[in-house]
PDB file of C-alpha atoms in Angstrom:
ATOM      1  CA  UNK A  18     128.940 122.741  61.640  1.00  0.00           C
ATOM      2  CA  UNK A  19     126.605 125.757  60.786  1.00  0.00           C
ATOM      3  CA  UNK A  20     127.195 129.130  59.158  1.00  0.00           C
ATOM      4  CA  UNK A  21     124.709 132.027  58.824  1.00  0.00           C
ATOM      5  CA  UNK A  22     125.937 135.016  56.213  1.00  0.00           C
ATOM      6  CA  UNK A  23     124.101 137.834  56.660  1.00  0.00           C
ATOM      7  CA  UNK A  24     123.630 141.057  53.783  1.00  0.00           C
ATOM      8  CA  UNK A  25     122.517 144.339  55.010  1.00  0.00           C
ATOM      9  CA  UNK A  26     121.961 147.244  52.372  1.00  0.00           C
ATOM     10  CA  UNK A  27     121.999 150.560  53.684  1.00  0.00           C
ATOM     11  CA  UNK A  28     120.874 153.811  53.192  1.00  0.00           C
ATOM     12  CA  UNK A  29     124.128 156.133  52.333  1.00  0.00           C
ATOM     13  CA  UNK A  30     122.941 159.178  53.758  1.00  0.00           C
ATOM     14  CA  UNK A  31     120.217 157.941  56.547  1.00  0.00           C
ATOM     15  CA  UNK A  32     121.763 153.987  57.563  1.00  0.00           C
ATOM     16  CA  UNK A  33     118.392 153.183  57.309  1.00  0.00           C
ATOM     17  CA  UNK A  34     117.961 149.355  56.363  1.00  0.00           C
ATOM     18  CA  UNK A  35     116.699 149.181  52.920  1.00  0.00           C
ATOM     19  CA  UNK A  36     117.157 144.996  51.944  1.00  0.00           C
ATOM     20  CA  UNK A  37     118.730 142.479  54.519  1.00  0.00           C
ATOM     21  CA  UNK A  38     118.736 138.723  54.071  1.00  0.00           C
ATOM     22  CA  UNK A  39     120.542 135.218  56.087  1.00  0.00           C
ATOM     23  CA  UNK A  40     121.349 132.181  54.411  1.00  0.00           C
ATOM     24  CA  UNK A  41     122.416 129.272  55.976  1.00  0.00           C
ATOM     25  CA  UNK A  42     125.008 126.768  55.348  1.00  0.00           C
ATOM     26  CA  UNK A  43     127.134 124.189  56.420  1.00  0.00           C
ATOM     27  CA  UNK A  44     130.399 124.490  57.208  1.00  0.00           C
ATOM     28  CA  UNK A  45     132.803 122.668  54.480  1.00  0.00           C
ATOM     29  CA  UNK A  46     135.858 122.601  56.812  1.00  0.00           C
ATOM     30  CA  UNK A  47     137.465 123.857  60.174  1.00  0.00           C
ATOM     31  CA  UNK A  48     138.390 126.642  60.461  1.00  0.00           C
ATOM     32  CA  UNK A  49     142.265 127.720  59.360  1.00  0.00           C
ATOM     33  CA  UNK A  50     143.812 131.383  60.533  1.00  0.00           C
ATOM     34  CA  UNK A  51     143.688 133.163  57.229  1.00  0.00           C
ATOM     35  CA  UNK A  52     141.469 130.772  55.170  1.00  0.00           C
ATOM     36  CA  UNK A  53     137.964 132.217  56.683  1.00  0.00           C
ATOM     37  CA  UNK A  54     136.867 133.702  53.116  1.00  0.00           C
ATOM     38  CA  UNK A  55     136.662 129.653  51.738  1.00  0.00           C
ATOM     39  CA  UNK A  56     134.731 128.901  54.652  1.00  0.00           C
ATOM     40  CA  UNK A  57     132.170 131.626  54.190  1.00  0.00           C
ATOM     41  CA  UNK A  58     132.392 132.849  50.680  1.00  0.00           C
ATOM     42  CA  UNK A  59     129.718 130.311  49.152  1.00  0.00           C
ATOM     43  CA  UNK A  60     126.835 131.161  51.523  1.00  0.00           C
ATOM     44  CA  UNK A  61     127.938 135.050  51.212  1.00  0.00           C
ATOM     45  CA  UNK A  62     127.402 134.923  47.852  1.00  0.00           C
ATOM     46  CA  UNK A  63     124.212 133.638  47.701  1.00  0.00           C
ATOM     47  CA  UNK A  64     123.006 135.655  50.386  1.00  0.00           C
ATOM     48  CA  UNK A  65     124.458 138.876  48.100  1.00  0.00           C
ATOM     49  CA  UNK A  66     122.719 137.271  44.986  1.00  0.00           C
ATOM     50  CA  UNK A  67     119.404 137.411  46.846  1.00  0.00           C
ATOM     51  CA  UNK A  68     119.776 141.318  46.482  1.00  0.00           C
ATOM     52  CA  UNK A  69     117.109 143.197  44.787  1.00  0.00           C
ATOM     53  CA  UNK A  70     120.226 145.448  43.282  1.00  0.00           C
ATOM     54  CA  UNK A  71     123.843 144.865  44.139  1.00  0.00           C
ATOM     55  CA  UNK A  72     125.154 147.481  46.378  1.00  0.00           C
ATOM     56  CA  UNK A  73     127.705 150.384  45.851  1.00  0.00           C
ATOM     57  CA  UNK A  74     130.327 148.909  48.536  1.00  0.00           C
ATOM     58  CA  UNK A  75     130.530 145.690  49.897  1.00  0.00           C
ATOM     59  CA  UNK A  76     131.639 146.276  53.902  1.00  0.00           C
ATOM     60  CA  UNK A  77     133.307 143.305  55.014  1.00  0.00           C
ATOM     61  CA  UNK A  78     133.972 141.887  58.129  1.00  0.00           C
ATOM     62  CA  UNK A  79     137.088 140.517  57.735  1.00  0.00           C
ATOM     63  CA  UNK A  80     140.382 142.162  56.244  1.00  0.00           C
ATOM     64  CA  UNK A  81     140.907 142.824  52.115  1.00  0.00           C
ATOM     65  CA  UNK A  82     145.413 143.330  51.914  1.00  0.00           C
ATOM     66  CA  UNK A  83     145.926 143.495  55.750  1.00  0.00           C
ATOM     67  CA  UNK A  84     145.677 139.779  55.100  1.00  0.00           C
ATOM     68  CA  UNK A  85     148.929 136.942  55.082  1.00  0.00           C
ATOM     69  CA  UNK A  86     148.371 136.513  51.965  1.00  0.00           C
ATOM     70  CA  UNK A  87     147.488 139.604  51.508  1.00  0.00           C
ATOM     71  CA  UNK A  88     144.212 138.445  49.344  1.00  0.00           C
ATOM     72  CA  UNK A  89     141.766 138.345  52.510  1.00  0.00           C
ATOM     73  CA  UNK A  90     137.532 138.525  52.136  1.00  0.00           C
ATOM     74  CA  UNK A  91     137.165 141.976  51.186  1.00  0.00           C
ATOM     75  CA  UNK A  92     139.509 141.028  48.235  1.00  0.00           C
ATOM     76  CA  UNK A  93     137.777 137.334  47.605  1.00  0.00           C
ATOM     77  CA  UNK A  94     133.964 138.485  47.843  1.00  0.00           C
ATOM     78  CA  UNK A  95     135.425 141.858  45.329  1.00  0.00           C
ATOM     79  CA  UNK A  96     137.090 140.305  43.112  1.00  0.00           C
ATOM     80  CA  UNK A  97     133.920 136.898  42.992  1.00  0.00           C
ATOM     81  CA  UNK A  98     131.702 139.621  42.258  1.00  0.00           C
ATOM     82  CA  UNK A  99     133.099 142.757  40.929  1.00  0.00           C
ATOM     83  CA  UNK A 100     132.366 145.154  43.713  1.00  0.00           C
ATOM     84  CA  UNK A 101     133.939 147.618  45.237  1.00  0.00           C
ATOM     85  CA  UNK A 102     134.897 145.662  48.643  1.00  0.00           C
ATOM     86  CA  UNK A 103     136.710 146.940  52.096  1.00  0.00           C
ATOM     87  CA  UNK A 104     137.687 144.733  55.575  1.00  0.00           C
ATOM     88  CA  UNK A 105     137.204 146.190  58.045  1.00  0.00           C
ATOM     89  CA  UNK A 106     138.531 143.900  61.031  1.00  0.00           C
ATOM     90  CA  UNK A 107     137.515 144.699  64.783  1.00  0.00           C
ATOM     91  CA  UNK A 108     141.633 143.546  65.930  1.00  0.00           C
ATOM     92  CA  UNK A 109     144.925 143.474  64.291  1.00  0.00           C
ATOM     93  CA  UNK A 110     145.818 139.911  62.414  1.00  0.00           C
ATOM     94  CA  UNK A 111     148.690 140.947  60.295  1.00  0.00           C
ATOM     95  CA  UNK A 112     151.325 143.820  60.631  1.00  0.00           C
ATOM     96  CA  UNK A 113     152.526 146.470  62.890  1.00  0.00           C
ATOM     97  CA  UNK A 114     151.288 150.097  63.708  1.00  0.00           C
ATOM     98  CA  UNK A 115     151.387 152.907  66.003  1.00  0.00           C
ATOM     99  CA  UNK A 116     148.689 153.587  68.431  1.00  0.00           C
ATOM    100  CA  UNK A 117     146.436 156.474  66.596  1.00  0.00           C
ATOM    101  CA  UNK A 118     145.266 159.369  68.444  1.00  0.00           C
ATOM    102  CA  UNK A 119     142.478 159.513  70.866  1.00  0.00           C
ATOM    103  CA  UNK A 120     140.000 161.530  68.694  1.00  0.00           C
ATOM    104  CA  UNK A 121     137.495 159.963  66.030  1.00  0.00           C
ATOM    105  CA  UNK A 122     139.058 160.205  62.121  1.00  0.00           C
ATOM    106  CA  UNK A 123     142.772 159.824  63.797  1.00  0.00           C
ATOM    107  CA  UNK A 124     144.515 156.670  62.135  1.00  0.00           C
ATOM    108  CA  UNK A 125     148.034 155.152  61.724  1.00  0.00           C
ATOM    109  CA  UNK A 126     149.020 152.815  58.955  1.00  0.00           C
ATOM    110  CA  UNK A 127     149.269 149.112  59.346  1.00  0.00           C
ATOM    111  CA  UNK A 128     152.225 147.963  57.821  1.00  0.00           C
ATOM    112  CA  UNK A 129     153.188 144.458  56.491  1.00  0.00           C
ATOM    113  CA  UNK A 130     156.982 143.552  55.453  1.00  0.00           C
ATOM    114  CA  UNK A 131     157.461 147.717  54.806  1.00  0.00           C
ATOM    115  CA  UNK A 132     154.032 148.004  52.939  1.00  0.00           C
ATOM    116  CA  UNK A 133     151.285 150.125  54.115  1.00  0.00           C
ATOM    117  CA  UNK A 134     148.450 147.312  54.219  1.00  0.00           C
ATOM    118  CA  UNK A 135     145.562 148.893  55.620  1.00  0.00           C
ATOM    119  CA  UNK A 136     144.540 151.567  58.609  1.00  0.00           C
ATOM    120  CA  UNK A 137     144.440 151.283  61.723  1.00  0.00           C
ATOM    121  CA  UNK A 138     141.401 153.670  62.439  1.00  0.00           C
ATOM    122  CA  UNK A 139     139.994 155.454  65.409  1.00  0.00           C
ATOM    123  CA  UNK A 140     135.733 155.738  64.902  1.00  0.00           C
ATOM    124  CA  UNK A 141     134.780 156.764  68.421  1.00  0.00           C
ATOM    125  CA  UNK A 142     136.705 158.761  70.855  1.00  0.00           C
ATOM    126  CA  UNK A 143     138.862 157.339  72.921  1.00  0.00           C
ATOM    127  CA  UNK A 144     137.776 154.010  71.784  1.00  0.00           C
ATOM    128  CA  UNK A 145     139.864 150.731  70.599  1.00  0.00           C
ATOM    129  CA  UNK A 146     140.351 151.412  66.460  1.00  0.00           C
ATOM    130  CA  UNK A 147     139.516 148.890  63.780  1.00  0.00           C
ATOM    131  CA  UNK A 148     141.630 147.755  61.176  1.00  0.00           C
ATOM    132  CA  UNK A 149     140.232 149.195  57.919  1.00  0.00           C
ATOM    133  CA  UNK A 150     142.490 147.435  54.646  1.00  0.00           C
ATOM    134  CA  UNK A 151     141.145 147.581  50.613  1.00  0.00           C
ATOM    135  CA  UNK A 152     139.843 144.685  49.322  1.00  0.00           C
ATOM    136  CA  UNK A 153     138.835 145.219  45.491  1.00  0.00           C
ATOM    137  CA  UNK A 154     138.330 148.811  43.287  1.00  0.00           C
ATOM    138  CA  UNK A 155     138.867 151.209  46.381  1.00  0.00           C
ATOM    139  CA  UNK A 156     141.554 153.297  47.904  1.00  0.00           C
ATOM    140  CA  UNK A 157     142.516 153.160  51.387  1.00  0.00           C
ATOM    141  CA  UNK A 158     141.525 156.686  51.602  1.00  0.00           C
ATOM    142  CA  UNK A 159     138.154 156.456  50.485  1.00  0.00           C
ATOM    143  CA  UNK A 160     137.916 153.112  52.378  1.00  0.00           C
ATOM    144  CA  UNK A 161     138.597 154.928  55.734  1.00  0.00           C
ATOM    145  CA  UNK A 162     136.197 157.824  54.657  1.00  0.00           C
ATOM    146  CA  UNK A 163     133.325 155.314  54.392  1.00  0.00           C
ATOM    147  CA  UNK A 164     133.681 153.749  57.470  1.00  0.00           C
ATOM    148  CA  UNK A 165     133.355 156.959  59.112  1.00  0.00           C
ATOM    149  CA  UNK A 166     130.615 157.597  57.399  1.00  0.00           C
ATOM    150  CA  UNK A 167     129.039 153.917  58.676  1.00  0.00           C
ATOM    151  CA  UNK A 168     130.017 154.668  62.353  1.00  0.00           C
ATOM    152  CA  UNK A 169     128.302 157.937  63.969  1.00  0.00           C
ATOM    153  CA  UNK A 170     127.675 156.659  66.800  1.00  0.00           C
ATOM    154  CA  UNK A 171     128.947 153.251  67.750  1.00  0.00           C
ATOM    155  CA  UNK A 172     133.038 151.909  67.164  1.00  0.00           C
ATOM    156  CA  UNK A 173     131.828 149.541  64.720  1.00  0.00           C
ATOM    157  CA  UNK A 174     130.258 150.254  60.728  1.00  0.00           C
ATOM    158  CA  UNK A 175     126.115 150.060  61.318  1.00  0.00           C
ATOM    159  CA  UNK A 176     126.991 147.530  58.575  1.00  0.00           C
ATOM    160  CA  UNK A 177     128.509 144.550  60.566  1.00  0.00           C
ATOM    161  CA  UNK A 178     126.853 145.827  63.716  1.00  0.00           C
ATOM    162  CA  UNK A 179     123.358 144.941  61.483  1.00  0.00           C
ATOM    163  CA  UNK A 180     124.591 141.606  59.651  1.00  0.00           C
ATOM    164  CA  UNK A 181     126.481 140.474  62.563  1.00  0.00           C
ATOM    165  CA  UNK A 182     122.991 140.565  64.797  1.00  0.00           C
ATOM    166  CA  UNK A 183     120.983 139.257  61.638  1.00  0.00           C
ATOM    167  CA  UNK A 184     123.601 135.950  61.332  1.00  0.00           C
ATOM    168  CA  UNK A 185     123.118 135.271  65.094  1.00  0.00           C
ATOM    169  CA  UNK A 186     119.384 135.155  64.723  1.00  0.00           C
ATOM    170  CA  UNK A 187     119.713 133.132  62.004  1.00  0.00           C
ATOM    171  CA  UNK A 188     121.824 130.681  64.166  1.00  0.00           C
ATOM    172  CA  UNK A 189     119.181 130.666  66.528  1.00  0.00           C
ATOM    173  CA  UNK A 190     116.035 130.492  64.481  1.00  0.00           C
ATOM    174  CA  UNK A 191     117.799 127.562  62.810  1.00  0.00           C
ATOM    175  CA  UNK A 192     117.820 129.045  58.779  1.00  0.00           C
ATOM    176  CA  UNK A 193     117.697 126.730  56.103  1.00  0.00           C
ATOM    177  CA  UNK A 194     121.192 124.917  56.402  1.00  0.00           C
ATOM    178  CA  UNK A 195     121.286 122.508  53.812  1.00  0.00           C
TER     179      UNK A 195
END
């Protein structure tokens, strides 16, 4: 019945936390493979319009064209608020790809009916990849760059790892669900 969307702003060059912020909600319906943006998208956006300044990249975690409908979060929160916007999805929910190579940086393309969707991207040696896809006003190439940049030392970007822990606490310390 409860949702908690968590915002963490970052640092570019240190991944230092400079803003964070949870809002609570309720949940307007179950959830439905592929629908999870219209679940989450009105608490997200409040939590985002709590920002001091908007950021330079929204990180989402989620999927942006490696989607069904190929319109997943990434593209949803981008396109609500005009940001730049990635997914970046911790397994594969759409497509088909070849394994990427062991070492950090090596990728493969995820591909949906013949079109290149998304990444499939290795952060961490020898670890599982995420699945890195646009969502609104970046390239899949800077996209992947980015994420790099978010993960030097753990498989997923400091981003969710930060906003995922900050929704959970929110669960638990009960934020304002209206």
């Amino acid at each position: 019945e409860r949702l908690a969307a968590a915002v963490a702003v970052l640092a570019g060059a240190t991944l230092e936390v400079v803003e964070q912020f949870v809002v609570g909600g309720r949940v307007a319906f179950d959830y439905v493979p592929g629908l999870l943006a219209f679940r989450e998208m009105p608490a997200l956006v409040e939590a985002l319009g709590r920002l001091s300044a908007p950021p330079d990249l929204i990180v989402c975690d989620g999927y942006g064209l490696a989607h069904p409908r190929r319109f997943g979060l990434a593209c949803h929160l981008g396109v609500l608020t005009g940001l730049p916007a990635i997914g970046v999805g911790k397994t594969a929910f759409v497509g088909s790809y070849s394994a990427p190579g062991v070492a950090r940086g090596s990728w493969s393309d995820l591909v949906l009916d013949g079109e290149v969707v998304g990444r499939v991207l290795r952060t961490r040696d020898g670890v599982k990849p995420v699945f890195v896809s646009v969502g609104h006003r970046v390239d899949l190439e800077t996209a992947c760059h980015n994420v790099l940049a978010l993960t030097p030392r753990h498989r997923l970007p400091e981003t969710t790892r930060i906003s995922d822990r900050l929704s959970r606490m929110g669960l638990i310390e009960n934020v304002a669900f209206e």
